[in-house]
């Protein structure tokens, strides 16, 4: 492809999706060696694997090589990790490899909020787009229902005599909805007198932020899911002891509600590559990657499985490598996605991001932003894993800007390739796929986590902060110090840690671009995600319920009389 | 069958369901004359009809005869209308008729609350039970998501400047969840300062009570759904003018979310009779029957479609005949379900119902309760429709009790039959099916609604109260008088009326059993359900969000490691 075609018009994601011819899902399953009876169809182009197929995959074991896609410190519009993940899988397929891609399920909140649909884009998208972005196979709805059943059973327990002596001021289990709704962030429930009460402060998070979502994504099977659900801490009693989902008797009903959601969903990319779209946890208070079950199934039936971690390598990849990989497969190569736009933001030290300015050619700004990329590359290398840089080329990027990245990578002997997978599909990621295959075949991967599980929680947090984020120091608030003591007492100190931090800076301050130095990470509060199996450390404020902007994407979404949906893309 | 077997043990619904062999859903579809490409499969035993199949049905028109199943004034445990509906369909099939049954989708709230699963029972149930009772094809989840999107867009509009000048104290659109949760009945939202607010009083109803559910059930097609969604009134502005879903710009996104939910779900009864399980609106503030689309499709592809209306004939059947039948098919015969237990409650003038006492043989109490049955029979006859009484026989009912009902019906020349469909399936409803077929074939049906649409709202309400409920008079509160004036001004007075009243008495007082006389119906408040297309008149308090009891059904629900779900039945 000549660079001149890059500035030509690419049709909208919606137009591309509508033109695409989809294979019947049985044909897609056959590419994985799955028979028609191994899948439960949801129409022509979606399926869930049957329980038998999942069990068989587990018996076969992980045969394929896992490739993890992560990125630089992003702008709020993202650097296109999903496009690169889908494109890379298509690129590997183009090279003749047996490959699948595994990505997260989109949440309705962002679909109707700012971001719009989320399943890749251009000629590197996952289809059928409307279904995946709306209800899909119902997994997220199942989580919403299960989450709020726990809430209802908890409040009903208190209402009917409170035998467990739950402290109503220390109920940590808020409610959940899959919507962006700031009015639900802080609420009072149980009003209207003793027939409804007691009244208490409460709030709603988006379903992706529910611990049940993290549990679904980390459970190895239904028995493991049930165990994890049962140990989720929902409140404290008046002696300060944790009250769990098991204690309130909700484990069985919740697990029944999540039974089908635990089986991976199979769809296809626009080029017919099998795609597992399954699970979608938050990448700040949770680990931010698709389900372990989907990874296990993908690795059982393919030679390459490409998967994606949320936000930059400091957040998504760190969590994948320090939390998920302890329970599942370790990646054999990691792709770090960079964009001209994202690097310019760092080079220009810009916050908030002004996308009009970022659209202007500025190779010097790109060069000035490169330290952020190299920091993330070094992070991955410190984990003992080979790295490939993928430059996600946008139509208006100039050659000078792109070359600035490629030249700097060449100077540092970092394998790097341009991807035009958005505009061209798999062939646009063929060079990237070649580099990834070389790294995988080199067999150099040797994962070294940032910390050992028997380090103290304080040591684990300090290791992530200093070695991954580049902090000079870590401080703990009074509350955090109390939390550390209580968590150790309650036996949670052998868990890995999940740090919640802004994704827009390596530091805990979104306006601090590039590679901040001489800064201190402030840990505000810690709590156990005992079901997910990690301790969450909050730094700064965490918003678990987004809001709608003045002009939400929902205003532009519509459906024709014949059922054609517009405006999702 | 001899009556002696009736007292023998019938296996649990769960055990019966697990023993059943289901036909592939394509085989079931073929019984309706539908080809494999007319359905979108959800696994082996569930499907949605394709849009093409729905359109074709509409072109074919309503060929079959509609049979409506209603009942006496019930106890809180219900009189088994669903069992009779499913059993009657199986009975008609047993007689060689081409038949289907259409019932409502169960709501998760009751499944985890008091009632447990709801899709018939014994040998007259709809399968697969676990799927239908949990997430099924996601229709109710879609409604929950759509409902709360409207809420989020409404509050976001107010938050971002309130261009429509919405009066935050007059937002009538509460939020929705498919759960029994009394703590959500009365809430305050928007707390936490101006970043989240403004704060305001709010509440949650169960999704079945959402006007969107009523809209889904009354829409003739997607274009009609979109129109109805758009005209739903969600608030008043500061001048008192209605603010609609159209005004806040949510119509398109909501309709897109409900696109798939509008297509009927096809499953089967335990005897393989095609069953449409679609929609599930509340039967007090809404009309309480499955979707019009399912009825239309069923009548296009069968000779008999059996459908069910909620609660007693005063509520469900009245609403079906005065609201639904104006937009869809009129029944050619109505079945009134009576039970020995339910009639004894009236004969003993008992409230609340003591089911231990009601289990004791007492033919005199049954006889004393019969006026309630005959009142409902007369109501249906006043509508111009033939009636058949179905005695839903329970294992412990005595012959003397059952004969008391049959003899009284014979004396009044009311066709009546005992059904043992719960214990015996279709053959147990064969006599009932014969009587129903005779009445349909008699061609006597000539529907006369209770009121004309150009009567005033006051006249319509008075007609229902005096002619259907048997009230001596109707009074309107000051608020109701104001509402009548405002509704007339706003042009809503040509809509039918939907009266919300306790189902446990013909009157507005649940403790008033039998056939109350000399009583006055008090109308407290009226509001437009402009999307559904009726005016709701509230009498007494209406609970749109149930609560969980001290020992909810959820405590006994569990799932095995292999995925088998227990305790739903």
PDB file of N, CA, C and O in Angstrom, chain A residues 40-43 135 160 175 181-183 185-192 195-196 222 226 252-253 257 259 548-550 557-558 560 563, chain B residues 40-43 135 141 160 175 181-183 185-192 195-196 222 226 252-253 257 259 548-550 557-558 560 563:
ATOM      1  N   UNK A  40     -23.669 -23.453  21.046  1.00  0.00           N
ATOM      2  CA  UNK A  40     -25.085 -23.149  21.207  1.00  0.00           C
ATOM      3  C   UNK A  40     -25.316 -21.864  20.435  1.00  0.00           C
ATOM      4  O   UNK A  40     -24.787 -20.811  20.796  1.00  0.00           O
ATOM      5  N   UNK A  41     -26.074 -21.950  19.371  1.00  0.00           N
ATOM      6  CA  UNK A  41     -26.245 -20.804  18.476  1.00  0.00           C
ATOM      7  C   UNK A  41     -27.133 -19.735  19.093  1.00  0.00           C
ATOM      8  O   UNK A  41     -28.139 -20.049  19.722  1.00  0.00           O
ATOM      9  N   UNK A  42     -26.778 -18.488  18.869  1.00  0.00           N
ATOM     10  CA  UNK A  42     -27.662 -17.353  19.108  1.00  0.00           C
ATOM     11  C   UNK A  42     -27.850 -16.718  17.741  1.00  0.00           C
ATOM     12  O   UNK A  42     -27.124 -15.797  17.374  1.00  0.00           O
ATOM     13  N   UNK A  43     -28.772 -17.239  16.973  1.00  0.00           N
ATOM     14  CA  UNK A  43     -28.938 -16.770  15.612  1.00  0.00           C
ATOM     15  C   UNK A  43     -27.835 -17.304  14.715  1.00  0.00           C
ATOM     16  O   UNK A  43     -27.184 -18.303  15.021  1.00  0.00           O
ATOM     17  N   UNK A 135     -27.186  -6.023  23.286  1.00  0.00           N
ATOM     18  CA  UNK A 135     -27.393  -7.033  24.344  1.00  0.00           C
ATOM     19  C   UNK A 135     -26.505  -8.253  24.200  1.00  0.00           C
ATOM     20  O   UNK A 135     -26.329  -8.992  25.154  1.00  0.00           O
ATOM     21  N   UNK A 160     -35.407  -7.804  57.790  1.00  0.00           N
ATOM     22  CA  UNK A 160     -36.140  -8.867  58.493  1.00  0.00           C
ATOM     23  C   UNK A 160     -35.442  -9.292  59.789  1.00  0.00           C
ATOM     24  O   UNK A 160     -35.472 -10.462  60.148  1.00  0.00           O
ATOM     25  N   UNK A 175     -25.092  -0.961  44.535  1.00  0.00           N
ATOM     26  CA  UNK A 175     -25.882  -1.585  43.477  1.00  0.00           C
ATOM     27  C   UNK A 175     -25.245  -1.316  42.105  1.00  0.00           C
ATOM     28  O   UNK A 175     -24.300  -0.548  41.994  1.00  0.00           O
ATOM     29  N   UNK A 181     -24.795   7.031  34.447  1.00  0.00           N
ATOM     30  CA  UNK A 181     -25.869   7.748  35.128  1.00  0.00           C
ATOM     31  C   UNK A 181     -25.350   8.366  36.424  1.00  0.00           C
ATOM     32  O   UNK A 181     -25.378   7.745  37.487  1.00  0.00           O
ATOM     33  N   UNK A 182     -24.908   9.624  36.307  1.00  0.00           N
ATOM     34  CA  UNK A 182     -24.289  10.253  37.480  1.00  0.00           C
ATOM     35  C   UNK A 182     -25.270  10.434  38.626  1.00  0.00           C
ATOM     36  O   UNK A 182     -24.839  10.492  39.780  1.00  0.00           O
ATOM     37  N   UNK A 183     -26.564  10.511  38.333  1.00  0.00           N
ATOM     38  CA  UNK A 183     -27.541  10.706  39.411  1.00  0.00           C
ATOM     39  C   UNK A 183     -27.578   9.514  40.360  1.00  0.00           C
ATOM     40  O   UNK A 183     -28.075   9.619  41.479  1.00  0.00           O
ATOM     41  N   UNK A 185     -24.819   7.888  41.367  1.00  0.00           N
ATOM     42  CA  UNK A 185     -23.541   7.684  42.071  1.00  0.00           C
ATOM     43  C   UNK A 185     -23.721   7.683  43.577  1.00  0.00           C
ATOM     44  O   UNK A 185     -23.164   6.863  44.280  1.00  0.00           O
ATOM     45  N   UNK A 186     -24.485   8.660  44.068  1.00  0.00           N
ATOM     46  CA  UNK A 186     -24.719   8.728  45.513  1.00  0.00           C
ATOM     47  C   UNK A 186     -26.214   8.853  45.750  1.00  0.00           C
ATOM     48  O   UNK A 186     -26.852   9.777  45.250  1.00  0.00           O
ATOM     49  N   UNK A 187     -26.744   7.906  46.508  1.00  0.00           N
ATOM     50  CA  UNK A 187     -28.185   7.844  46.729  1.00  0.00           C
ATOM     51  C   UNK A 187     -28.459   7.541  48.201  1.00  0.00           C
ATOM     52  O   UNK A 187     -27.558   7.176  48.947  1.00  0.00           O
ATOM     53  N   UNK A 188     -29.713   7.702  48.572  1.00  0.00           N
ATOM     54  CA  UNK A 188     -30.198   7.151  49.830  1.00  0.00           C
ATOM     55  C   UNK A 188     -31.311   6.179  49.468  1.00  0.00           C
ATOM     56  O   UNK A 188     -32.186   6.501  48.655  1.00  0.00           O
ATOM     57  N   UNK A 189     -31.263   4.968  50.017  1.00  0.00           N
ATOM     58  CA  UNK A 189     -32.293   3.961  49.750  1.00  0.00           C
ATOM     59  C   UNK A 189     -33.011   3.625  51.054  1.00  0.00           C
ATOM     60  O   UNK A 189     -32.592   4.031  52.135  1.00  0.00           O
ATOM     61  N   UNK A 190     -34.093   2.877  50.923  1.00  0.00           N
ATOM     62  CA  UNK A 190     -34.814   2.418  52.113  1.00  0.00           C
ATOM     63  C   UNK A 190     -35.653   3.482  52.772  1.00  0.00           C
ATOM     64  O   UNK A 190     -36.023   3.362  53.940  1.00  0.00           O
ATOM     65  N   UNK A 191     -35.983   4.550  52.010  1.00  0.00           N
ATOM     66  CA  UNK A 191     -36.841   5.603  52.558  1.00  0.00           C
ATOM     67  C   UNK A 191     -38.300   5.148  52.564  1.00  0.00           C
ATOM     68  O   UNK A 191     -38.639   4.111  52.014  1.00  0.00           O
ATOM     69  N   UNK A 192     -39.156   5.949  53.221  1.00  0.00           N
ATOM     70  CA  UNK A 192     -40.582   5.639  53.206  1.00  0.00           C
ATOM     71  C   UNK A 192     -41.052   4.919  54.455  1.00  0.00           C
ATOM     72  O   UNK A 192     -42.130   4.327  54.463  1.00  0.00           O
ATOM     73  N   UNK A 195     -41.626   0.151  56.706  1.00  0.00           N
ATOM     74  CA  UNK A 195     -42.059  -0.880  55.767  1.00  0.00           C
ATOM     75  C   UNK A 195     -41.024  -1.078  54.647  1.00  0.00           C
ATOM     76  O   UNK A 195     -40.932  -2.150  54.051  1.00  0.00           O
ATOM     77  N   UNK A 196     -40.230  -0.068  54.383  1.00  0.00           N
ATOM     78  CA  UNK A 196     -39.211  -0.144  53.328  1.00  0.00           C
ATOM     79  C   UNK A 196     -37.783  -0.182  53.877  1.00  0.00           C
ATOM     80  O   UNK A 196     -36.873  -0.628  53.188  1.00  0.00           O
ATOM     81  N   UNK A 222     -17.265 -23.453  36.702  1.00  0.00           N
ATOM     82  CA  UNK A 222     -18.457 -23.095  37.471  1.00  0.00           C
ATOM     83  C   UNK A 222     -18.232 -23.309  38.968  1.00  0.00           C
ATOM     84  O   UNK A 222     -18.686 -22.497  39.795  1.00  0.00           O
ATOM     85  N   UNK A 226     -18.478 -20.374  41.757  1.00  0.00           N
ATOM     86  CA  UNK A 226     -19.348 -20.464  42.927  1.00  0.00           C
ATOM     87  C   UNK A 226     -18.550 -20.167  44.206  1.00  0.00           C
ATOM     88  O   UNK A 226     -19.022 -19.461  45.093  1.00  0.00           O
ATOM     89  N   UNK A 252     -25.753 -19.519  45.768  1.00  0.00           N
ATOM     90  CA  UNK A 252     -26.352 -20.442  44.804  1.00  0.00           C
ATOM     91  C   UNK A 252     -27.153 -19.716  43.738  1.00  0.00           C
ATOM     92  O   UNK A 252     -26.991 -19.976  42.534  1.00  0.00           O
ATOM     93  N   UNK A 253     -28.008 -18.786  44.162  1.00  0.00           N
ATOM     94  CA  UNK A 253     -28.860 -18.080  43.198  1.00  0.00           C
ATOM     95  C   UNK A 253     -28.009 -17.239  42.250  1.00  0.00           C
ATOM     96  O   UNK A 253     -28.268 -17.194  41.044  1.00  0.00           O
ATOM     97  N   UNK A 257     -27.604 -17.667  38.192  1.00  0.00           N
ATOM     98  CA  UNK A 257     -27.818 -16.563  37.250  1.00  0.00           C
ATOM     99  C   UNK A 257     -26.628 -16.381  36.314  1.00  0.00           C
ATOM    100  O   UNK A 257     -26.775 -15.884  35.198  1.00  0.00           O
ATOM    101  N   UNK A 259     -24.503 -18.882  35.357  1.00  0.00           N
ATOM    102  CA  UNK A 259     -24.092 -20.139  34.718  1.00  0.00           C
ATOM    103  C   UNK A 259     -23.784 -19.972  33.233  1.00  0.00           C
ATOM    104  O   UNK A 259     -22.692 -20.317  32.771  1.00  0.00           O
ATOM    105  N   UNK A 548     -23.398  10.857  31.662  1.00  0.00           N
ATOM    106  CA  UNK A 548     -23.637  11.178  30.247  1.00  0.00           C
ATOM    107  C   UNK A 548     -23.201  12.609  29.972  1.00  0.00           C
ATOM    108  O   UNK A 548     -23.435  13.493  30.795  1.00  0.00           O
ATOM    109  N   UNK A 549     -22.603  12.863  28.810  1.00  0.00           N
ATOM    110  CA  UNK A 549     -22.265  14.248  28.450  1.00  0.00           C
ATOM    111  C   UNK A 549     -23.512  15.009  27.995  1.00  0.00           C
ATOM    112  O   UNK A 549     -24.603  14.434  27.915  1.00  0.00           O
ATOM    113  N   UNK A 550     -23.343  16.291  27.719  1.00  0.00           N
ATOM    114  CA  UNK A 550     -24.488  17.112  27.306  1.00  0.00           C
ATOM    115  C   UNK A 550     -25.105  16.593  26.002  1.00  0.00           C
ATOM    116  O   UNK A 550     -26.310  16.679  25.803  1.00  0.00           O
ATOM    117  N   UNK A 557     -28.613   7.679  18.001  1.00  0.00           N
ATOM    118  CA  UNK A 557     -28.870   6.272  17.686  1.00  0.00           C
ATOM    119  C   UNK A 557     -30.340   6.101  17.347  1.00  0.00           C
ATOM    120  O   UNK A 557     -31.204   6.685  17.990  1.00  0.00           O
ATOM    121  N   UNK A 558     -30.615   5.329  16.303  1.00  0.00           N
ATOM    122  CA  UNK A 558     -32.014   5.129  15.924  1.00  0.00           C
ATOM    123  C   UNK A 558     -32.156   3.795  15.202  1.00  0.00           C
ATOM    124  O   UNK A 558     -31.157   3.143  14.878  1.00  0.00           O
ATOM    125  N   UNK A 560     -34.482   1.882  12.033  1.00  0.00           N
ATOM    126  CA  UNK A 560     -35.471   2.003  10.957  1.00  0.00           C
ATOM    127  C   UNK A 560     -36.627   1.042  11.203  1.00  0.00           C
ATOM    128  O   UNK A 560     -36.512   0.101  11.977  1.00  0.00           O
ATOM    129  N   UNK A 563     -35.716  -2.485  11.079  1.00  0.00           N
ATOM    130  CA  UNK A 563     -34.830  -3.024  12.098  1.00  0.00           C
ATOM    131  C   UNK A 563     -33.365  -2.644  11.945  1.00  0.00           C
ATOM    132  O   UNK A 563     -32.547  -3.028  12.777  1.00  0.00           O
TER     133      UNK A 563
ATOM    134  N   UNK B  40     -34.804 -17.624  14.608  1.00  0.00           N
ATOM    135  CA  UNK B  40     -33.432 -17.369  15.036  1.00  0.00           C
ATOM    136  C   UNK B  40     -33.246 -18.180  16.310  1.00  0.00           C
ATOM    137  O   UNK B  40     -33.887 -17.907  17.328  1.00  0.00           O
ATOM    138  N   UNK B  41     -32.400 -19.190  16.229  1.00  0.00           N
ATOM    139  CA  UNK B  41     -32.244 -20.117  17.348  1.00  0.00           C
ATOM    140  C   UNK B  41     -31.505 -19.471  18.506  1.00  0.00           C
ATOM    141  O   UNK B  41     -30.537 -18.758  18.305  1.00  0.00           O
ATOM    142  N   UNK B  42     -31.940 -19.777  19.719  1.00  0.00           N
ATOM    143  CA  UNK B  42     -31.162 -19.524  20.927  1.00  0.00           C
ATOM    144  C   UNK B  42     -30.919 -20.904  21.521  1.00  0.00           C
ATOM    145  O   UNK B  42     -31.671 -21.375  22.366  1.00  0.00           O
ATOM    146  N   UNK B  43     -29.884 -21.572  21.045  1.00  0.00           N
ATOM    147  CA  UNK B  43     -29.643 -22.943  21.474  1.00  0.00           C
ATOM    148  C   UNK B  43     -30.631 -23.901  20.831  1.00  0.00           C
ATOM    149  O   UNK B  43     -31.220 -23.607  19.777  1.00  0.00           O
ATOM    150  N   UNK B 135     -32.876 -15.940  32.364  1.00  0.00           N
ATOM    151  CA  UNK B 135     -32.678 -14.829  31.422  1.00  0.00           C
ATOM    152  C   UNK B 135     -33.460 -14.978  30.126  1.00  0.00           C
ATOM    153  O   UNK B 135     -33.659 -14.022  29.412  1.00  0.00           O
ATOM    154  N   UNK B 141     -34.447  -8.055  30.303  1.00  0.00           N
ATOM    155  CA  UNK B 141     -33.196  -7.315  30.502  1.00  0.00           C
ATOM    156  C   UNK B 141     -33.118  -6.125  29.541  1.00  0.00           C
ATOM    157  O   UNK B 141     -32.631  -5.052  29.902  1.00  0.00           O
ATOM    158  N   UNK B 160     -27.389  19.110  32.709  1.00  0.00           N
ATOM    159  CA  UNK B 160     -26.645  19.910  31.728  1.00  0.00           C
ATOM    160  C   UNK B 160     -27.408  21.168  31.302  1.00  0.00           C
ATOM    161  O   UNK B 160     -27.304  21.585  30.157  1.00  0.00           O
ATOM    162  N   UNK B 175     -37.085   4.783  38.113  1.00  0.00           N
ATOM    163  CA  UNK B 175     -36.180   3.817  37.510  1.00  0.00           C
ATOM    164  C   UNK B 175     -36.726   2.399  37.667  1.00  0.00           C
ATOM    165  O   UNK B 175     -37.727   2.187  38.340  1.00  0.00           O
ATOM    166  N   UNK B 181     -37.201  -5.670  45.621  1.00  0.00           N
ATOM    167  CA  UNK B 181     -36.241  -4.944  46.450  1.00  0.00           C
ATOM    168  C   UNK B 181     -36.912  -3.730  47.078  1.00  0.00           C
ATOM    169  O   UNK B 181     -36.900  -2.639  46.517  1.00  0.00           O
ATOM    170  N   UNK B 182     -37.444  -3.930  48.286  1.00  0.00           N
ATOM    171  CA  UNK B 182     -38.204  -2.843  48.913  1.00  0.00           C
ATOM    172  C   UNK B 182     -37.344  -1.627  49.226  1.00  0.00           C
ATOM    173  O   UNK B 182     -37.854  -0.518  49.292  1.00  0.00           O
ATOM    174  N   UNK B 183     -36.023  -1.837  49.394  1.00  0.00           N
ATOM    175  CA  UNK B 183     -35.155  -0.696  49.715  1.00  0.00           C
ATOM    176  C   UNK B 183     -35.105   0.310  48.563  1.00  0.00           C
ATOM    177  O   UNK B 183     -34.710   1.460  48.763  1.00  0.00           O
ATOM    178  N   UNK B 185     -37.811   1.176  46.773  1.00  0.00           N
ATOM    179  CA  UNK B 185     -39.121   1.793  46.499  1.00  0.00           C
ATOM    180  C   UNK B 185     -39.059   3.311  46.577  1.00  0.00           C
ATOM    181  O   UNK B 185     -39.622   4.009  45.740  1.00  0.00           O
ATOM    182  N   UNK B 186     -38.426   3.811  47.624  1.00  0.00           N
ATOM    183  CA  UNK B 186     -38.312   5.271  47.776  1.00  0.00           C
ATOM    184  C   UNK B 186     -36.858   5.607  48.034  1.00  0.00           C
ATOM    185  O   UNK B 186     -36.261   5.120  48.998  1.00  0.00           O
ATOM    186  N   UNK B 187     -36.318   6.446  47.163  1.00  0.00           N
ATOM    187  CA  UNK B 187     -34.891   6.783  47.231  1.00  0.00           C
ATOM    188  C   UNK B 187     -34.721   8.283  47.008  1.00  0.00           C
ATOM    189  O   UNK B 187     -35.654   8.980  46.599  1.00  0.00           O
ATOM    190  N   UNK B 188     -33.523   8.739  47.285  1.00  0.00           N
ATOM    191  CA  UNK B 188     -33.088  10.059  46.823  1.00  0.00           C
ATOM    192  C   UNK B 188     -31.887   9.835  45.926  1.00  0.00           C
ATOM    193  O   UNK B 188     -30.976   9.072  46.284  1.00  0.00           O
ATOM    194  N   UNK B 189     -31.887  10.428  44.756  1.00  0.00           N
ATOM    195  CA  UNK B 189     -30.756  10.290  43.826  1.00  0.00           C
ATOM    196  C   UNK B 189     -30.125  11.659  43.595  1.00  0.00           C
ATOM    197  O   UNK B 189     -30.654  12.686  44.033  1.00  0.00           O
ATOM    198  N   UNK B 190     -28.980  11.654  42.937  1.00  0.00           N
ATOM    199  CA  UNK B 190     -28.327  12.914  42.576  1.00  0.00           C
ATOM    200  C   UNK B 190     -27.621  13.579  43.745  1.00  0.00           C
ATOM    201  O   UNK B 190     -27.354  14.783  43.691  1.00  0.00           O
ATOM    202  N   UNK B 191     -27.319  12.816  44.795  1.00  0.00           N
ATOM    203  CA  UNK B 191     -26.594  13.370  45.937  1.00  0.00           C
ATOM    204  C   UNK B 191     -25.109  13.509  45.606  1.00  0.00           C
ATOM    205  O   UNK B 191     -24.639  13.016  44.586  1.00  0.00           O
ATOM    206  N   UNK B 192     -24.392  14.201  46.496  1.00  0.00           N
ATOM    207  CA  UNK B 192     -22.942  14.307  46.313  1.00  0.00           C
ATOM    208  C   UNK B 192     -22.511  15.622  45.677  1.00  0.00           C
ATOM    209  O   UNK B 192     -21.401  15.733  45.165  1.00  0.00           O
ATOM    210  N   UNK B 195     -21.759  18.118  41.048  1.00  0.00           N
ATOM    211  CA  UNK B 195     -21.177  17.265  40.018  1.00  0.00           C
ATOM    212  C   UNK B 195     -22.098  16.087  39.694  1.00  0.00           C
ATOM    213  O   UNK B 195     -22.068  15.536  38.589  1.00  0.00           O
ATOM    214  N   UNK B 196     -22.941  15.715  40.646  1.00  0.00           N
ATOM    215  CA  UNK B 196     -23.865  14.580  40.443  1.00  0.00           C
ATOM    216  C   UNK B 196     -25.318  15.019  40.315  1.00  0.00           C
ATOM    217  O   UNK B 196     -26.137  14.288  39.776  1.00  0.00           O
ATOM    218  N   UNK B 222     -42.445  -2.522  14.735  1.00  0.00           N
ATOM    219  CA  UNK B 222     -41.355  -1.681  15.222  1.00  0.00           C
ATOM    220  C   UNK B 222     -41.668  -0.196  15.057  1.00  0.00           C
ATOM    221  O   UNK B 222     -41.346   0.624  15.930  1.00  0.00           O
ATOM    222  N   UNK B 226     -41.893   2.443  18.113  1.00  0.00           N
ATOM    223  CA  UNK B 226     -41.124   3.684  18.134  1.00  0.00           C
ATOM    224  C   UNK B 226     -42.042   4.889  18.411  1.00  0.00           C
ATOM    225  O   UNK B 226     -41.701   5.778  19.183  1.00  0.00           O
ATOM    226  N   UNK B 252     -35.060   6.958  19.733  1.00  0.00           N
ATOM    227  CA  UNK B 252     -34.310   6.091  18.820  1.00  0.00           C
ATOM    228  C   UNK B 252     -33.494   5.052  19.560  1.00  0.00           C
ATOM    229  O   UNK B 252     -33.532   3.863  19.231  1.00  0.00           O
ATOM    230  N   UNK B 253     -32.753   5.501  20.573  1.00  0.00           N
ATOM    231  CA  UNK B 253     -31.888   4.575  21.313  1.00  0.00           C
ATOM    232  C   UNK B 253     -32.718   3.522  22.041  1.00  0.00           C
ATOM    233  O   UNK B 253     -32.374   2.334  22.056  1.00  0.00           O
ATOM    234  N   UNK B 257     -32.763  -0.530  21.405  1.00  0.00           N
ATOM    235  CA  UNK B 257     -32.571  -1.506  22.482  1.00  0.00           C
ATOM    236  C   UNK B 257     -33.693  -2.539  22.522  1.00  0.00           C
ATOM    237  O   UNK B 257     -33.496  -3.651  22.988  1.00  0.00           O
ATOM    238  N   UNK B 259     -35.518  -3.547  19.824  1.00  0.00           N
ATOM    239  CA  UNK B 259     -35.775  -4.145  18.512  1.00  0.00           C
ATOM    240  C   UNK B 259     -35.963  -5.658  18.588  1.00  0.00           C
ATOM    241  O   UNK B 259     -36.976  -6.195  18.131  1.00  0.00           O
ATOM    242  N   UNK B 548     -38.646  -8.748  49.192  1.00  0.00           N
ATOM    243  CA  UNK B 548     -38.329 -10.153  49.469  1.00  0.00           C
ATOM    244  C   UNK B 548     -38.849 -10.521  50.857  1.00  0.00           C
ATOM    245  O   UNK B 548     -38.749  -9.722  51.779  1.00  0.00           O
ATOM    246  N   UNK B 549     -39.369 -11.740  51.004  1.00  0.00           N
ATOM    247  CA  UNK B 549     -39.797 -12.196  52.335  1.00  0.00           C
ATOM    248  C   UNK B 549     -38.573 -12.578  53.183  1.00  0.00           C
ATOM    249  O   UNK B 549     -37.436 -12.545  52.692  1.00  0.00           O
ATOM    250  N   UNK B 550     -38.805 -12.931  54.437  1.00  0.00           N
ATOM    251  CA  UNK B 550     -37.703 -13.298  55.337  1.00  0.00           C
ATOM    252  C   UNK B 550     -36.943 -14.513  54.806  1.00  0.00           C
ATOM    253  O   UNK B 550     -35.739 -14.629  54.982  1.00  0.00           O
ATOM    254  N   UNK B 557     -32.075 -21.777  45.889  1.00  0.00           N
ATOM    255  CA  UNK B 557     -31.692 -22.004  44.493  1.00  0.00           C
ATOM    256  C   UNK B 557     -30.176 -22.213  44.434  1.00  0.00           C
ATOM    257  O   UNK B 557     -29.418 -21.524  45.111  1.00  0.00           O
ATOM    258  N   UNK B 558     -29.768 -23.189  43.653  1.00  0.00           N
ATOM    259  CA  UNK B 558     -28.333 -23.452  43.545  1.00  0.00           C
ATOM    260  C   UNK B 558     -28.040 -24.100  42.196  1.00  0.00           C
ATOM    261  O   UNK B 558     -28.951 -24.462  41.460  1.00  0.00           O
ATOM    262  N   UNK B 560     -25.293 -26.980  40.345  1.00  0.00           N
ATOM    263  CA  UNK B 560     -24.231 -27.970  40.490  1.00  0.00           C
ATOM    264  C   UNK B 560     -23.025 -27.590  39.639  1.00  0.00           C
ATOM    265  O   UNK B 560     -23.126 -26.767  38.728  1.00  0.00           O
ATOM    266  N   UNK B 563     -23.661 -27.629  36.036  1.00  0.00           N
ATOM    267  CA  UNK B 563     -24.587 -26.668  35.470  1.00  0.00           C
ATOM    268  C   UNK B 563     -26.055 -26.945  35.735  1.00  0.00           C
ATOM    269  O   UNK B 563     -26.914 -26.173  35.319  1.00  0.00           O
TER     270      UNK B 563
END
